[in-house]
Amino acid sequence: MDNRPIGFFDSGLGGLTSIPPMMKKLPNEKIIYFGDTARTPYGSKAVSTIRSFSKQIADFLVKQDVKMIVIACNTVSSTCLDDLNEMYPDIPIVGIIEPAADKVVRSCSEDSQVGIIGTKVTISTHAYKTMIEARDPDINVFETACPAFVPLIEEGIIASDIMDLTIHHYMDDFVMENRIDTLVLGCTHYPLIRSNIERIYPDIKLINPSEEIISSIDAILTERDMHSGESVIKNVFYASDLSENFINMIDAIMKGSGVDANVKFINLEINQV
Ligand code: DGL
C-alpha cells in the first residue's frame, strides 16, 4: 500500500481528459496534475525543448513525492519517455502510447485500416505506427498531423462550425484515401472533440489513449502493491499559467464526475520551483 499521490502532466489542459476515467477506476488515488499552460503547445516545438521542459516538470513532480509519473501527453510520451525513465529509474513512469497501441492490436483484425491523428511532433516520431506494427505487422497504420486542433481546443472553440471545418480540412482525404475504419485520438486534447469526429465520421471506431492509459496505471500499482488505501481525495491541479481557459476546461471536463469539490487550483510558475 502506498498513499502518496500520482503525478500527471501535460503541455496544457489536454491531459485532464485522463482524470475522470482515472477517478472512476481508481477512486482512492490522489492526483497531482501539472499543465504547462504558459508554454503550451509543445506539439510543434523542437524535441530538445520538449525534453528540457519535461525534465523540469518531472523534477517538480518528484519533489512533490509522487509514487508514479503519468505522461498524459502523446507529444512528450513519443519523445521523452526513455529520457525520463533514465532520469528516475526508481519511479514508475507511464507513457500514453503503449497502452493505446495494445488496445489497437486487441481490437483490430489484420485487414483493419488504422488512422493516427496527433501533433506534428508525435506524428513525426512514428511512435504509434512503430509500436502497433511491432505488435502486429499485418495491421495497416496511417498517420496525419492536425496542428490547428490544439489551439482551437485551448480557446474553447469546440462546438462550432470552425472546428468542424478544421476537422474536414485535415481528415476528409486522409479518411477516404486510406479507408480508415479505426482512429486513434493521438493527442490528449482530442477527446474534447470526440463528438465532432463521431458526428462527421459515424462509421469509424475511435480509440482514446487518455482512457487506455488508466489500465496500465492500475496494472503497475497492482504489480508493485502501491494502491492507495485512503479514500479522502485531495487532488491538486497546478498550471504554469492559471488562465481562464484552464479553469473553464477543468470545470468542463470535471462536470458530472462528482469531484469538483475536491479540486484545488494553484498557480505555479515552474521556472521558480
Ligand atoms: N496534449 C498534447 C498531446 O497529447 C499536445 C498538445 C500540445 O501541442 O502541446 O500530444
mmCIF file of C-alpha atoms and ligand atoms in Angstrom:
data_model
loop_
_atom_site.group_PDB
_atom_site.id
_atom_site.type_symbol
_atom_site.label_atom_id
_atom_site.label_comp_id
_atom_site.label_asym_id
_atom_site.label_seq_id
_atom_site.Cartn_x
_atom_site.Cartn_y
_atom_site.Cartn_z
ATOM 1 C CA MET A 1 0.000 0.000 0.000
ATOM 2 C CA ASP A 2 1.276 3.497 -0.853
ATOM 3 C CA ASN A 3 -0.790 6.599 -0.095
ATOM 4 C CA ARG A 4 1.437 9.046 -1.952
ATOM 5 C CA PRO A 5 -0.060 10.904 -4.945
ATOM 6 C CA ILE A 6 0.298 10.027 -8.625
ATOM 7 C CA GLY A 7 1.781 12.820 -10.743
ATOM 8 C CA PHE A 8 0.156 13.517 -14.108
ATOM 9 C CA PHE A 9 1.452 16.045 -16.582
ATOM 10 C CA ASP A 10 0.700 17.508 -19.978
ATOM 11 C CA SER A 11 1.767 20.521 -22.003
ATOM 12 C CA GLY A 12 -1.531 22.148 -21.023
ATOM 13 C CA LEU A 13 -5.059 21.075 -20.315
ATOM 14 C CA GLY A 14 -5.296 18.060 -22.663
ATOM 15 C CA GLY A 15 -4.061 15.611 -20.039
ATOM 16 C CA LEU A 16 -7.088 16.492 -17.926
ATOM 17 C CA THR A 17 -9.058 14.146 -20.201
ATOM 18 C CA SER A 18 -7.415 11.245 -18.339
ATOM 19 C CA ILE A 19 -8.589 12.454 -14.942
ATOM 20 C CA PRO A 20 -12.308 11.468 -14.969
ATOM 21 C CA PRO A 21 -11.591 7.871 -16.149
ATOM 22 C CA MET A 22 -8.770 7.710 -13.588
ATOM 23 C CA MET A 23 -11.037 8.800 -10.746
ATOM 24 C CA LYS A 24 -13.720 6.399 -11.856
ATOM 25 C CA LYS A 25 -11.444 3.364 -11.992
ATOM 26 C CA LEU A 26 -9.082 4.223 -9.118
ATOM 27 C CA PRO A 27 -11.145 6.443 -6.818
ATOM 28 C CA ASN A 28 -8.773 6.207 -3.845
ATOM 29 C CA GLU A 29 -5.762 7.602 -5.681
ATOM 30 C CA LYS A 30 -4.700 11.177 -5.063
ATOM 31 C CA ILE A 31 -3.662 13.091 -8.188
ATOM 32 C CA ILE A 32 -1.210 15.919 -8.640
ATOM 33 C CA TYR A 33 -1.655 17.334 -12.142
ATOM 34 C CA PHE A 34 0.695 19.762 -13.829
ATOM 35 C CA GLY A 35 -0.340 21.544 -17.040
ATOM 36 C CA ASP A 36 2.372 23.679 -18.636
ATOM 37 C CA THR A 37 -0.181 26.222 -19.802
ATOM 38 C CA ALA A 38 2.396 29.020 -20.020
ATOM 39 C CA ARG A 39 4.402 27.146 -22.649
ATOM 40 C CA THR A 40 1.758 25.136 -24.486
ATOM 41 C CA PRO A 41 1.599 23.932 -27.241
ATOM 42 C CA TYR A 42 4.527 21.505 -27.298
ATOM 43 C CA GLY A 43 3.403 19.733 -30.462
ATOM 44 C CA SER A 44 5.260 21.980 -32.887
ATOM 45 C CA LYS A 45 8.346 22.689 -30.748
ATOM 46 C CA ALA A 46 11.850 21.237 -31.145
ATOM 47 C CA VAL A 47 12.303 17.888 -29.428
ATOM 48 C CA SER A 48 15.242 19.301 -27.399
ATOM 49 C CA THR A 49 12.914 21.992 -25.988
ATOM 50 C CA ILE A 50 10.219 19.444 -25.134
ATOM 51 C CA ARG A 51 12.840 17.329 -23.360
ATOM 52 C CA SER A 52 14.088 20.190 -21.229
ATOM 53 C CA PHE A 53 10.525 21.275 -20.266
ATOM 54 C CA SER A 54 9.570 17.695 -19.436
ATOM 55 C CA LYS A 55 12.607 17.235 -17.199
ATOM 56 C CA GLN A 56 11.683 20.389 -15.259
ATOM 57 C CA ILE A 57 8.153 19.120 -14.749
ATOM 58 C CA ALA A 58 9.282 15.632 -13.736
ATOM 59 C CA ASP A 59 11.673 17.247 -11.209
ATOM 60 C CA PHE A 60 8.801 19.261 -9.819
ATOM 61 C CA LEU A 61 6.559 16.197 -9.504
ATOM 62 C CA VAL A 62 9.304 14.179 -7.852
ATOM 63 C CA LYS A 63 9.719 16.999 -5.307
ATOM 64 C CA GLN A 64 6.012 16.554 -4.539
ATOM 65 C CA ASP A 65 6.893 12.951 -3.575
ATOM 66 C CA VAL A 66 4.741 11.270 -6.226
ATOM 67 C CA LYS A 67 4.799 7.474 -6.344
ATOM 68 C CA MET A 68 4.395 7.350 -10.127
ATOM 69 C CA ILE A 69 4.577 9.760 -13.063
ATOM 70 C CA VAL A 70 1.955 9.570 -15.805
ATOM 71 C CA ILE A 71 2.844 11.352 -19.033
ATOM 72 C CA ALA A 72 -0.661 12.366 -20.089
ATOM 73 C CA CYS A 73 0.681 13.814 -23.319
ATOM 74 C CA ASN A 74 1.365 11.996 -26.573
ATOM 75 C CA THR A 75 3.946 14.538 -27.698
ATOM 76 C CA VAL A 76 6.034 14.071 -24.550
ATOM 77 C CA SER A 77 5.492 10.299 -24.471
ATOM 78 C CA SER A 78 6.686 9.958 -28.065
ATOM 79 C CA THR A 79 9.869 11.941 -27.430
ATOM 80 C CA CYS A 80 10.879 11.827 -23.746
ATOM 81 C CA LEU A 81 9.779 8.552 -22.123
ATOM 82 C CA ASP A 82 13.229 6.933 -22.326
ATOM 83 C CA ASP A 83 14.966 10.074 -21.014
ATOM 84 C CA LEU A 84 12.620 10.356 -18.062
ATOM 85 C CA ASN A 85 12.994 6.660 -17.268
ATOM 86 C CA GLU A 86 16.752 7.130 -17.274
ATOM 87 C CA MET A 87 16.489 10.181 -15.008
ATOM 88 C CA TYR A 88 14.233 8.467 -12.486
ATOM 89 C CA PRO A 89 14.920 4.745 -12.584
ATOM 90 C CA ASP A 90 13.218 4.208 -9.201
ATOM 91 C CA ILE A 91 9.885 5.814 -10.090
ATOM 92 C CA PRO A 92 7.480 4.065 -12.460
ATOM 93 C CA ILE A 93 6.820 6.343 -15.430
ATOM 94 C CA VAL A 94 3.892 5.543 -17.713
ATOM 95 C CA GLY A 95 3.661 6.855 -21.273
ATOM 96 C CA ILE A 96 0.364 7.083 -23.120
ATOM 97 C CA ILE A 97 1.296 5.453 -26.427
ATOM 98 C CA GLU A 98 1.971 1.857 -25.425
ATOM 99 C CA PRO A 99 -1.419 1.239 -23.738
ATOM 100 C CA ALA A 100 -3.210 2.660 -26.785
ATOM 101 C CA ALA A 101 -1.118 0.567 -29.183
ATOM 102 C CA ASP A 102 -2.060 -2.510 -27.143
ATOM 103 C CA LYS A 103 -5.727 -1.568 -27.418
ATOM 104 C CA VAL A 104 -5.430 -1.166 -31.209
ATOM 105 C CA VAL A 105 -3.933 -4.631 -31.507
ATOM 106 C CA ARG A 106 -6.604 -6.153 -29.232
ATOM 107 C CA SER A 107 -9.486 -4.565 -31.087
ATOM 108 C CA CYS A 108 -8.365 -4.700 -34.727
ATOM 109 C CA SER A 109 -8.105 -7.504 -37.238
ATOM 110 C CA GLU A 110 -5.394 -7.878 -39.855
ATOM 111 C CA ASP A 111 -7.350 -6.066 -42.551
ATOM 112 C CA SER A 112 -8.018 -3.069 -40.297
ATOM 113 C CA GLN A 113 -7.093 0.341 -41.617
ATOM 114 C CA VAL A 114 -5.967 2.312 -38.571
ATOM 115 C CA GLY A 115 -5.524 6.086 -38.618
ATOM 116 C CA ILE A 116 -3.427 8.005 -36.108
ATOM 117 C CA ILE A 117 -4.008 11.727 -35.629
ATOM 118 C CA GLY A 118 -1.732 13.823 -33.431
ATOM 119 C CA THR A 119 0.566 16.809 -33.201
ATOM 120 C CA LYS A 120 3.339 17.387 -35.738
ATOM 121 C CA VAL A 121 5.942 16.095 -33.289
ATOM 122 C CA THR A 122 4.033 12.929 -32.333
ATOM 123 C CA ILE A 123 3.386 12.070 -35.966
ATOM 124 C CA SER A 124 6.996 12.793 -36.975
ATOM 125 C CA THR A 125 8.264 10.225 -34.431
ATOM 126 C CA HIS A 126 6.020 7.456 -35.906
ATOM 127 C CA ALA A 127 5.741 6.219 -32.311
ATOM 128 C CA TYR A 128 2.243 4.739 -32.748
ATOM 129 C CA LYS A 129 2.952 3.196 -36.138
ATOM 130 C CA THR A 130 6.186 1.617 -34.903
ATOM 131 C CA MET A 131 4.597 0.248 -31.756
ATOM 132 C CA ILE A 132 1.476 -1.134 -33.456
ATOM 133 C CA GLU A 133 3.414 -2.714 -36.329
ATOM 134 C CA ALA A 134 5.897 -4.257 -33.887
ATOM 135 C CA ARG A 135 2.955 -5.982 -32.195
ATOM 136 C CA ASP A 136 1.085 -6.912 -35.375
ATOM 137 C CA PRO A 137 2.745 -6.202 -38.732
ATOM 138 C CA ASP A 138 -0.488 -7.052 -40.593
ATOM 139 C CA ILE A 139 -2.376 -4.030 -39.268
ATOM 140 C CA ASN A 140 -2.195 -1.108 -41.707
ATOM 141 C CA VAL A 141 -1.359 2.146 -39.950
ATOM 142 C CA PHE A 142 -1.649 5.630 -41.472
ATOM 143 C CA GLU A 143 -0.720 8.889 -39.760
ATOM 144 C CA THR A 144 -1.544 12.553 -40.150
ATOM 145 C CA ALA A 145 -0.823 15.655 -38.095
ATOM 146 C CA CYS A 146 -3.652 18.047 -37.225
ATOM 147 C CA PRO A 147 -1.750 21.014 -35.773
ATOM 148 C CA ALA A 148 -4.637 23.503 -35.588
ATOM 149 C CA PHE A 149 -6.789 21.298 -33.340
ATOM 150 C CA VAL A 150 -4.927 22.093 -30.088
ATOM 151 C CA PRO A 151 -5.027 25.917 -30.323
ATOM 152 C CA LEU A 152 -8.749 25.805 -31.183
ATOM 153 C CA ILE A 153 -9.489 23.443 -28.281
ATOM 154 C CA GLU A 154 -7.429 25.545 -25.857
ATOM 155 C CA GLU A 155 -9.545 28.527 -26.970
ATOM 156 C CA GLY A 156 -12.730 26.565 -26.287
ATOM 157 C CA ILE A 157 -13.713 26.617 -29.991
ATOM 158 C CA ILE A 158 -15.253 23.152 -29.982
ATOM 159 C CA ALA A 159 -18.998 23.114 -30.665
ATOM 160 C CA SER A 160 -18.575 25.329 -33.688
ATOM 161 C CA ASP A 161 -18.503 25.328 -37.477
ATOM 162 C CA ILE A 162 -14.874 26.428 -37.339
ATOM 163 C CA MET A 163 -13.889 23.224 -35.552
ATOM 164 C CA ASP A 164 -15.955 21.071 -37.919
ATOM 165 C CA LEU A 165 -14.384 22.747 -40.967
ATOM 166 C CA THR A 166 -10.918 22.203 -39.493
ATOM 167 C CA ILE A 167 -11.690 18.516 -38.981
ATOM 168 C CA HIS A 168 -12.874 18.234 -42.604
ATOM 169 C CA HIS A 169 -9.749 20.084 -43.746
ATOM 170 C CA TYR A 170 -7.305 17.695 -42.074
ATOM 171 C CA MET A 171 -9.206 14.452 -42.191
ATOM 172 C CA ASP A 172 -11.578 14.036 -45.157
ATOM 173 C CA ASP A 173 -8.945 12.985 -47.700
ATOM 174 C CA PHE A 174 -6.969 11.070 -45.079
ATOM 175 C CA VAL A 175 -10.008 9.021 -44.049
ATOM 176 C CA MET A 176 -11.252 8.422 -47.576
ATOM 177 C CA GLU A 177 -7.980 7.656 -49.344
ATOM 178 C CA ASN A 178 -6.831 5.248 -46.615
ATOM 179 C CA ARG A 179 -10.297 3.762 -45.951
ATOM 180 C CA ILE A 180 -9.798 4.352 -42.220
ATOM 181 C CA ASP A 181 -12.067 2.201 -40.031
ATOM 182 C CA THR A 182 -10.344 2.803 -36.673
ATOM 183 C CA LEU A 183 -8.954 6.121 -35.481
ATOM 184 C CA VAL A 184 -6.581 6.746 -32.559
ATOM 185 C CA LEU A 185 -7.070 10.139 -30.909
ATOM 186 C CA GLY A 186 -3.300 10.526 -30.544
ATOM 187 C CA CYS A 187 -3.310 13.779 -28.608
ATOM 188 C CA THR A 188 -4.839 14.178 -25.168
ATOM 189 C CA HIS A 189 -6.725 17.264 -26.334
ATOM 190 C CA TYR A 190 -8.632 15.334 -28.982
ATOM 191 C CA PRO A 191 -11.134 13.536 -26.723
ATOM 192 C CA LEU A 192 -12.598 17.027 -26.291
ATOM 193 C CA ILE A 193 -13.619 16.974 -29.971
ATOM 194 C CA ARG A 194 -14.629 13.322 -29.930
ATOM 195 C CA SER A 195 -18.284 14.101 -30.506
ATOM 196 C CA ASN A 196 -17.448 16.302 -33.531
ATOM 197 C CA ILE A 197 -15.385 13.481 -35.048
ATOM 198 C CA GLU A 198 -18.075 10.876 -34.276
ATOM 199 C CA ARG A 199 -20.717 13.038 -35.920
ATOM 200 C CA ILE A 200 -18.626 13.682 -39.053
ATOM 201 C CA TYR A 201 -17.351 10.084 -39.427
ATOM 202 C CA PRO A 202 -20.052 7.948 -37.752
ATOM 203 C CA ASP A 203 -18.684 4.626 -39.064
ATOM 204 C CA ILE A 204 -15.189 4.974 -37.641
ATOM 205 C CA LYS A 205 -14.331 3.280 -34.352
ATOM 206 C CA LEU A 206 -12.428 5.657 -32.052
ATOM 207 C CA ILE A 207 -9.657 4.691 -29.624
ATOM 208 C CA ASN A 208 -8.996 7.113 -26.790
ATOM 209 C CA PRO A 209 -5.483 6.778 -25.281
ATOM 210 C CA SER A 210 -6.496 9.058 -22.377
ATOM 211 C CA GLU A 211 -8.722 6.210 -21.181
ATOM 212 C CA GLU A 212 -6.488 3.306 -22.168
ATOM 213 C CA ILE A 213 -3.620 4.583 -20.007
ATOM 214 C CA ILE A 214 -5.654 4.014 -16.844
ATOM 215 C CA SER A 215 -5.418 0.207 -17.156
ATOM 216 C CA SER A 216 -1.621 0.479 -17.317
ATOM 217 C CA ILE A 217 -1.562 2.643 -14.193
ATOM 218 C CA ASP A 218 -3.748 0.098 -12.405
ATOM 219 C CA ALA A 219 -1.553 -2.806 -13.551
ATOM 220 C CA ILE A 220 1.634 -1.142 -12.243
ATOM 221 C CA LEU A 221 0.019 -0.276 -8.912
ATOM 222 C CA THR A 222 -1.163 -3.865 -8.567
ATOM 223 C CA GLU A 223 2.176 -5.376 -9.568
ATOM 224 C CA ARG A 224 4.075 -3.214 -7.031
ATOM 225 C CA ASP A 225 1.392 -3.287 -4.343
ATOM 226 C CA MET A 226 1.201 0.521 -4.479
ATOM 227 C CA HIS A 227 -2.539 1.205 -4.467
ATOM 228 C CA SER A 228 -3.643 3.877 -2.037
ATOM 229 C CA GLY A 229 -5.603 2.752 0.994
ATOM 230 C CA GLU A 230 -7.010 6.217 1.677
ATOM 231 C CA SER A 231 -10.387 7.292 0.453
ATOM 232 C CA VAL A 232 -10.022 11.020 1.227
ATOM 233 C CA ILE A 233 -9.163 12.641 -2.069
ATOM 234 C CA LYS A 234 -7.312 15.931 -2.209
ATOM 235 C CA ASN A 235 -6.334 16.391 -5.807
ATOM 236 C CA VAL A 236 -4.194 19.353 -6.770
ATOM 237 C CA PHE A 237 -4.069 20.897 -10.233
ATOM 238 C CA TYR A 238 -1.026 23.049 -10.984
ATOM 239 C CA ALA A 239 -0.676 25.249 -14.033
ATOM 240 C CA SER A 240 2.331 27.334 -15.071
ATOM 241 C CA ASP A 241 -0.179 29.997 -16.160
ATOM 242 C CA LEU A 242 -3.512 29.901 -14.394
ATOM 243 C CA SER A 243 -5.523 31.082 -17.367
ATOM 244 C CA GLU A 244 -9.289 31.372 -17.555
ATOM 245 C CA ASN A 245 -9.210 28.682 -20.264
ATOM 246 C CA PHE A 246 -7.524 26.213 -17.907
ATOM 247 C CA ILE A 247 -10.078 26.814 -15.152
ATOM 248 C CA ASN A 248 -13.009 26.649 -17.593
ATOM 249 C CA MET A 249 -11.667 23.476 -19.101
ATOM 250 C CA ILE A 250 -11.224 21.815 -15.708
ATOM 251 C CA ASP A 251 -14.841 22.751 -14.958
ATOM 252 C CA ALA A 252 -15.993 21.343 -18.314
ATOM 253 C CA ILE A 253 -14.003 18.129 -18.021
ATOM 254 C CA MET A 254 -14.951 17.508 -14.395
ATOM 255 C CA LYS A 255 -18.640 18.223 -14.945
ATOM 256 C CA GLY A 256 -20.626 15.195 -13.914
ATOM 257 C CA SER A 257 -17.619 13.376 -12.483
ATOM 258 C CA GLY A 258 -18.680 14.369 -8.970
ATOM 259 C CA VAL A 259 -15.198 15.512 -7.961
ATOM 260 C CA ASP A 260 -15.434 19.295 -8.321
ATOM 261 C CA ALA A 261 -15.447 19.928 -4.589
ATOM 262 C CA ASN A 262 -12.086 18.224 -4.158
ATOM 263 C CA VAL A 263 -10.226 20.131 -6.833
ATOM 264 C CA LYS A 264 -7.823 22.832 -5.776
ATOM 265 C CA PHE A 265 -6.188 25.223 -8.237
ATOM 266 C CA ILE A 266 -2.692 26.557 -7.674
ATOM 267 C CA ASN A 267 -0.827 28.934 -9.932
ATOM 268 C CA LEU A 268 2.730 27.763 -10.286
ATOM 269 C CA GLU A 269 5.491 29.406 -12.262
ATOM 270 C CA ILE A 270 7.580 26.357 -12.998
ATOM 271 C CA ASN A 271 10.803 28.290 -13.525
ATOM 272 C CA GLN A 272 10.620 29.417 -9.919
ATOM 273 C CA VAL A 273 10.219 25.934 -8.477
HETATM 274 N N1 DGL B 1 -1.859 17.217 -25.418
HETATM 275 C C1 DGL B 1 -0.638 17.066 -26.127
HETATM 276 C C2 DGL B 1 -0.503 15.663 -26.710
HETATM 277 O O1 DGL B 1 -1.137 14.737 -26.254
HETATM 278 C C3 DGL B 1 -0.367 18.034 -27.235
HETATM 279 C C4 DGL B 1 -0.668 19.463 -27.045
HETATM 280 C C5 DGL B 1 0.461 20.343 -27.468
HETATM 281 O O2 DGL B 1 0.758 20.501 -28.660
HETATM 282 O O3 DGL B 1 1.077 20.875 -26.552
HETATM 283 O O4 DGL B 1 0.265 15.469 -27.628
#
